[in-house]
Amino acid sequence: MATLVQAIRLALHVGEERHGVTDIFGQDVGPPLGGVFTQTQGLRSAWNSPLDERGIVGAAIGLALAGQRPVAEIQFCDYAFNMVDLLKLAGGICWSSAGDWNCPMVLMTPVGSGIRGSIYHSHSFDAQATRVPGWKIVMPSTPLDAYGLMLSAILDPNPVMYLAPKALLRTKGAHFERIPGEPEDERVLSKMIDAPLGDRSKWRPEWPDVKDVLVPIGQARVCRRGKDVTVVTYGRTVTVAMQAAEALAAEQIDVEVIDLRSLAPYDWPAIEASVRKTRRVCFLNEDTEVTNFGEHLLRRTVEELFYELEAPPKLLAGAHVPGIGLADALERASVPQADKVTSTLRELARHQP
Amino acid sequence: MATLVQAIRLALHVGEERHGVTDIFGQDVGPPLGGVFTQTQGLRSAWNSPLDERGIVGAAIGLALAGQRPVAEIQFCDYAFNMVDLLKLAGGICWSSAGDWNCPMVLMTPVGSGIRGSIYHSHSFDAQATRVPGWKIVMPSTPLDAYGLMLSAILDPNPVMYLAPKALLRTKGAHFERIPGEPEDERVLSKMIDAPLGDRSKWRPEWPDVKDVLVPIGQARVCRRGKDVTVVTYGRTVTVAMQAAEALAAEQIDVEVIDLRSLAPYDWPAIEASVRKTRRVCFLNEDTEVTNFGEHLLRRTVEELFYELEAPPKLLAGAHVPGIGLADALERASVPQADKVTSTLRELARHQP
Amino acid sequence: MISTIPRDPGGAEESALSPELLVRLHDRMLLSRCLEERLIRMNKQGDGFFWVGGPGEEALNTALGLLVHKGQGPAFDYLHLHYRSTATLLAMGAEPIDTLRQMKNTATDPYSAGRNFCNHYSVRKWNVAPVSSPIEVQFSMAIGTAIAQRRTGGTGITVVQGGDAGTAEGDFSSCLVWCSRPSFELPCLMIIANNRWGISTPASEMHAERNIADRGAPFGIKSAVVDGNDAESCYRALEKAMDYVRHERRPFLLEAMVSRLYGHSSASGANFVPDEPDCLVLFEKKLEERRILTRTAMDELRAKYTQQLLEASKRVREEPQPRGEEIWKHVFAEKDVVREGLGPRAVTRNGTH
Amino acid sequence: MISTIPRDPGGAEESALSPELLVRLHDRMLLSRCLEERLIRMNKQGDGFFWVGGPGEEALNTALGLLVHKGQGPAFDYLHLHYRSTATLLAMGAEPIDTLRQMKNTATDPYSAGRNFCNHYSVRKWNVAPVSSPIEVQFSMAIGTAIAQRRTGGTGITVVQGGDAGTAEGDFSSCLVWCSRPSFELPCLMIIANNRWGISTPASEMHAERNIADRGAPFGIKSAVVDGNDAESCYRALEKAMDYVRHERRPFLLEAMVSRLYGHSSASGANFVPDEPDCLVLFEKKLEERRILTRTAMDELRAKYTQQLLEASKRVREEPQPRGEEIWKHVFAEKDVVREGLGPRAVTRNGTH
Ligand SMILES: Cc1ncc(C[n+]2csc(CCOP(=O)(O)OP(=O)(O)O)c2C)c(N)n1
Ligand SMILES: Cc1ncc(C[n+]2csc(CCOP(=O)(O)OP(=O)(O)O)c2C)c(N)n1
Ligand SMILES: [Mg+2]
Ligand SMILES: [Mg+2]
């Protein structure tokens, strides 16, 4: 089974071979490293850029305008805050030129906590990203989604932000979630496409013949059907929600877990259908909790489904503090943990209106 | 009566004379112009900076660390998106050094629509600002509040963002809201402190002896007491809410208008008390509506006051599009207008639970 | 007046420009001036909310427009211009009435459908990237079109232009760094129109550089300074510089010393500034002296253009304004217009979304 | 090996450093190396999540630490350092065990209370501004402390240091622009520790500058390049440069060619790199040759420090970790510690909030 990061790499490979991707670039994206998380190893269009996020995004915009198909990377989303103006610019190119131009580029960046990354390698970007109109935004939590969303992002005529939950990069998918064409044996896959340690100058990957899979942007995935309470989430916290759901199953509480996968546009029909069914909903993410994207979803839920609700809807999100501290206890206190998610869902399910 | 922009200037003058303000700087802040809205005319500490927002904020941080008392300006908040990382840095200096340092600086910037400023002179900054922990954030809607909040900002040991609603800069306060010490006659005031047109090289302002007034950061102002429905807002839309309230008074709908004044920290007790009374609430601002600060306030209201509510709480905010278009109809369609606010409040008041 | 200092590429004896070319240069310079004067008049009469434009840059910008290899895609020149590039567009063949449409923010404005300020051009079919108000971001975007052109080869180049004050922004530095990477030099012509002002702030107080062009030196980027008030010098300097970039496929930095004949914008009054050299007056004097055009002929031409533009402005006044609901158009592109325009090189498949 | 090229201020014959000074230099360099080796060992043994530090920069950074005018407030030197500045802090007198505490993210870590990565110092009483992970932002902040010192006069200067790759960020350019403004030159020493790498990316592929120091020239900023692997050269170059900045009150740009002896960080393995010159080995050889220290004495000293640090690391292991609820501490400063530390110059009034 491919890991999430291998799935990204496979999709980028398919992108450059079959879908016109011309440039995969950013800091340490090209050889020898191939990305600080191995995400771009062995790709023929991968190259290293100067240490300059503004240049990276500017270059991607220009490449897109010139009919190339760029996939640019910001090494950690923590370092994407010096060019929010350029994100706004890219998101506004089609709109401000009244449709004269479009700007088809992919910007990928690792997000979130979970690797004890301290203040500047633990940031989330979902709230910031959803504040920039004109972008599509995706965030996978499984290898197959990572693969299919990347291909959809590459083919989209708009700028697409691809948020990769860094804590999940090494996780594998479920058996039925295989990428069509990937080798049965994960050691075989690793041997084919993972760069060796040490000297890599002579190494070339051997790409498996994987098939196209497009995960449509804007479509959520119901990871677990349930009837008692809904949790709407994405990225790393999907796994936390699933843990909580398993724990609660033992208590006869049946949790529906929705992995949003796309944040813009997002799958309102999926949320609506679930809330109409369970009448209890928790929005879960790990970005800081003031002016948080989950608050948008909650607001819309309240505006449109107020009388469907049998409990006050909840948000679980990150603490509104300037960073995530290095020590274990600090990180754990800063982002929602399984126990808190479990107790919140339990309370929602048991809530007497 | 001082206008809002004159009130800012008076406060900055008091700041440099009595409270240690050492530097008031930014693009075109110093002579001869004294700010694109006249906000810094005649101030002895005002100086012009290079055209470099990152340098401006970096300089302010450094000045603060060196014990100076800087008030930096970003000419339009539309141009503040290339240094969000530095805002985060400033907001995190105390926290990441575990209290070793603090960073007392004021960053002021004009915000919002209302002057037909098109795509890049109409932005709001409240949603973005509230996403940066460690900052206090204020936004006046009257001259006296503008004055008192600026003095509080100057005296605060933390970084304070001062968002000035540009459409209100030329508006005057109510009679009872005079700044203590300002001349009775507004023409006299203008003659004393407004720079003449043409050559200003010999002009010196004559400052009235205004007294200190501190508007505490974190304290809302109830602009209008009412019992039927609450509107929580700030900045330019305070005036829109007041118009709507007047219109509805004729229909025997009694609207309570809360001017939040501080966005961080914000006055939750004031919101809570009002919602407990009216049981119907609308959050109103003009920033784009996805991942909007009003959504945070609404979420907290739902979480804490769900069973107090007799109608689904509402958000009225700006359209989630890449910019505000120049043409009248485009601007009007992009930010909440009085008629929409009025009808929303009417519906809320008349809503049958 | 600053004289032409062709430092590099230099030396070669300069052939005189043909009389036909001089007449053509004059024609477009004059038309551009008349257009700006019409725009200013419109703004003062309330037909349009804001004026910013290029009176004083006509010599430079007309020459640029005449020298551009016009067309769509990397085989032709990409243009990343600023809000003073009126003459460039007219010299390329833009219809003056379209500029009036943008001034009056009509629905018929082909550059932004009434969304953007005047002189904010966007012409995909001629590779003119959307002009946007934030200073200097075009220098980041230019990197990308130049990378594309480095790859595709041929003679298409990237031209990026901005003001003097804006070079303090990091984006200018980014462009220098990225354009000069060893073995990765980019075919990019950077033009600085140095009018010695940033709004009200004199360059002499902000910039230690003797010439901004000197900033190329540390990167091995060749540069020149040209008298932007001399049309022939501009033409020759641009011709040389473009020729160098086209064929050497390396960057070049050209600084032109220009005038700012109506101040910064309508925000500063848009009144004629008598004490700066006027490139049009100087050029007309030369043409008269050399008996290429008579005073009468030039006066008649001016009268004709003035009259035509007056009539055009009346027509524009009758044209429809955009409707509010149009703000929702073009937030996302539905198809990939950029790549479709490039023909068979574009990917043929679109996503399923 | 790169030889010292004192370009400016230059020429004067160099007096030999005293034996006492050489011994002191060696002592702190050695201690710093032993400390880094202990940190790396701790990380490999699981005592600390991440290592980044300065082995290879000891010659430069020790000299800097010894030459700093240490104290609080603008009369003393401000330091805006990077994550390789271990030796600077030790030379200033920092306790090695405190660095171990930060490595082990204990509650007792005086620099960040367990919040930040190791070698991210913050010492207000010595004017050491908080080191933060985002590359190059210290070059923006440095502007501010230098402005303060320009104002207060005296001999205090601002020192800002970063790596080579980081100079591609706009902040480096900002620092050059702001430091060299005509009649507003700033007493700022910019140091580039050029190890020819940005993580995995060689400078030779990203930077056309023959020397990064050349980037001062367009701004009239004097500069020099020094062999960072030669302790004496470093000391003398820094002494000269600091003397110039202190007394001329003008900026200086010093580039030191250094080694990166354990790779980028623990993320890249933190293994010893045998093929780069080792400043400590070179210095010890010299000291032995000149009979200032014997091999045995130096070996014994190394053994002593190694032992002391091992013991200290064991002690640190027993120290308490921060508790989760502490994340809420220091989000806001309650008092103005920066200005209080400066004594009577600070405003005496605090706000009422
Ligand atoms: C990033 C940014 N900051 C500030 C502004 C406001 N502003 C508009 S024009 C201008 C001065 C530009 O000066 P210069 O670059 O010399 O160009 P000029 O207008 O003189 O042609 C400023 C500060 C802006 N548009 N963008
Ligand atoms: C703004 C920013 N972008 C990216 C990174 C990730 N990063 C950490 S260190 C580094 C390389 C820095 O190279 P250089 O400036 O030469 O310093 P060195 O580590 O070589 O001392 C990068 C890209 C970062 N920390 N900050
Ligand atoms: Mg200028
Ligand atoms: Mg380096």
Short mmCIF file of N, CA and C in Angstrom, two decimals, chain B residues 3-6 8-9 27-28 33-41 73-77 109-112 115 121 164-167 169-170 194:
data_model
loop_
_atom_site.label_atom_id
_atom_site.label_comp_id
_atom_site.label_asym_id
_atom_site.label_seq_id
_atom_site.Cartn_x
_atom_site.Cartn_y
_atom_site.Cartn_z
N THR B 3 -13.42 65.68 13.63
CA THR B 3 -13.75 64.50 12.83
C THR B 3 -12.97 63.31 13.37
N LEU B 4 -13.31 62.14 12.88
CA LEU B 4 -12.62 60.95 13.35
C LEU B 4 -11.12 61.03 13.04
N VAL B 5 -10.81 61.54 11.85
CA VAL B 5 -9.38 61.59 11.50
C VAL B 5 -8.66 62.66 12.32
N GLN B 6 -9.34 63.74 12.64
CA GLN B 6 -8.72 64.74 13.52
C GLN B 6 -8.53 64.17 14.92
N ILE B 8 -7.89 61.11 15.66
CA ILE B 8 -6.69 60.25 15.62
C ILE B 8 -5.44 61.12 15.74
N ARG B 9 -5.45 62.21 14.98
CA ARG B 9 -4.29 63.09 14.99
C ARG B 9 -4.06 63.70 16.37
N GLN B 27 4.41 55.02 4.90
CA GLN B 27 4.49 55.68 3.60
C GLN B 27 3.71 57.00 3.62
N ASP B 28 4.39 58.11 3.31
CA ASP B 28 3.75 59.42 3.21
C ASP B 28 3.12 59.88 4.51
N LEU B 33 3.05 65.46 3.26
CA LEU B 33 1.66 65.03 3.12
C LEU B 33 0.97 64.82 4.47
N GLY B 34 1.65 64.12 5.38
CA GLY B 34 1.00 63.84 6.67
C GLY B 34 -0.12 62.84 6.55
N GLY B 35 0.11 61.82 5.72
CA GLY B 35 -0.89 60.75 5.61
C GLY B 35 -1.86 60.98 4.48
N VAL B 36 -2.21 59.92 3.77
CA VAL B 36 -3.12 60.08 2.63
C VAL B 36 -4.52 60.51 3.09
N PHE B 37 -4.80 60.41 4.38
CA PHE B 37 -6.08 60.91 4.89
C PHE B 37 -5.89 62.06 5.88
N THR B 38 -4.74 62.68 5.88
CA THR B 38 -4.38 63.81 6.78
C THR B 38 -4.16 63.38 8.24
N GLN B 39 -4.13 62.07 8.48
CA GLN B 39 -4.14 61.60 9.86
C GLN B 39 -2.89 61.94 10.66
N THR B 40 -1.79 62.27 9.99
CA THR B 40 -0.55 62.51 10.73
C THR B 40 0.05 63.89 10.44
N GLN B 41 -0.78 64.79 9.97
CA GLN B 41 -0.28 66.14 9.69
C GLN B 41 0.22 66.83 10.95
N GLU B 73 2.26 52.87 10.34
CA GLU B 73 1.06 52.82 9.51
C GLU B 73 1.29 52.00 8.25
N ILE B 74 0.29 51.21 7.90
CA ILE B 74 0.21 50.61 6.57
C ILE B 74 -0.81 51.45 5.82
N GLN B 75 -0.40 51.98 4.68
CA GLN B 75 -1.18 53.04 4.02
C GLN B 75 -2.64 52.64 3.77
N PHE B 76 -2.81 51.41 3.31
CA PHE B 76 -4.16 50.82 3.19
C PHE B 76 -4.03 49.37 3.65
N CYS B 77 -5.01 48.87 4.36
CA CYS B 77 -4.87 47.50 4.87
C CYS B 77 -4.77 46.52 3.71
N THR B 109 -4.06 51.23 10.37
CA THR B 109 -4.29 51.10 8.94
C THR B 109 -5.76 51.36 8.63
N PRO B 110 -6.01 52.09 7.53
CA PRO B 110 -7.40 52.35 7.14
C PRO B 110 -8.01 51.11 6.50
N VAL B 111 -9.24 50.86 6.84
CA VAL B 111 -9.90 49.63 6.38
C VAL B 111 -11.27 49.92 5.78
N GLY B 112 -11.72 48.99 4.96
CA GLY B 112 -13.12 48.94 4.56
C GLY B 112 -13.47 49.69 3.30
N ILE B 115 -15.49 54.32 -0.16
CA ILE B 115 -14.96 55.46 -0.90
C ILE B 115 -14.76 55.11 -2.37
N HIS B 121 -8.49 49.20 -2.58
CA HIS B 121 -8.59 50.22 -1.54
C HIS B 121 -9.92 50.05 -0.81
N ALA B 164 -8.84 51.71 11.17
CA ALA B 164 -9.59 52.96 11.02
C ALA B 164 -10.54 52.85 9.83
N PRO B 165 -11.85 52.87 10.07
CA PRO B 165 -12.80 52.71 8.96
C PRO B 165 -12.73 53.93 8.05
N LYS B 166 -12.22 53.74 6.84
CA LYS B 166 -11.89 54.93 6.06
C LYS B 166 -13.10 55.74 5.66
N ALA B 167 -14.26 55.09 5.53
CA ALA B 167 -15.46 55.84 5.14
C ALA B 167 -15.93 56.77 6.25
N LEU B 169 -13.81 58.51 8.29
CA LEU B 169 -12.73 59.40 8.76
C LEU B 169 -13.16 60.86 8.82
N ARG B 170 -14.04 61.24 7.92
CA ARG B 170 -14.44 62.65 7.88
C ARG B 170 -15.72 62.93 8.68
N ASP B 194 -5.36 71.58 10.90
CA ASP B 194 -5.33 71.06 9.52
C ASP B 194 -4.31 71.81 8.69
#
